[in-house]
C-alpha angles and dihedrals in degrees: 000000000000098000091051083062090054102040102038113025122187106214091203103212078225100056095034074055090061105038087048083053096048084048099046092050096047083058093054090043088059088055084061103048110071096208092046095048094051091045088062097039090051090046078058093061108032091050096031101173101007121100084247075075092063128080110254085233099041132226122300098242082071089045097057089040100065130095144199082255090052084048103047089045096059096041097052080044101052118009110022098110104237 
């Protein structure tokens, strides 16, 4: 079973829903927490145009950008096992 999970995942559009909504809410949660908030501007600054520069987790324009295509692509890309 648990090969078929890694060979085949589903990506279900419900639960790609929920985890864009956890994530969504734990950036909104950075711009409310001073020190969070500084860390990442800072890590602006320092890195400019280097990934560094950019929030682990990303913005929330990408986020909501992303689909289940954007999703399955890189997965069978990068992580699926060959």
């Amino acid at each position: 079973i648990f090969s078929d999970v890694v060979m085949n995942p589903a990506f279900f559009p419900k639960e790609i829903t929920r985890v864009r909504s956890e994530m969504s809410a734990a950036l909104r949660r950075i711009v409310d927490q001073p020190s969070a908030f500084a860390d990442q501007k800072l890590e602006e600054v320092l890195f400019d145009q280097h990934p560094y520069s950019k929030p682990v987790l990303g913005d929330i324009a990408d986020l909501e950008k992303i689909n289940r295509t954007d999703i399955m692509r890189h997965y069978f890309q990068f992580v699926r096992p060959n």
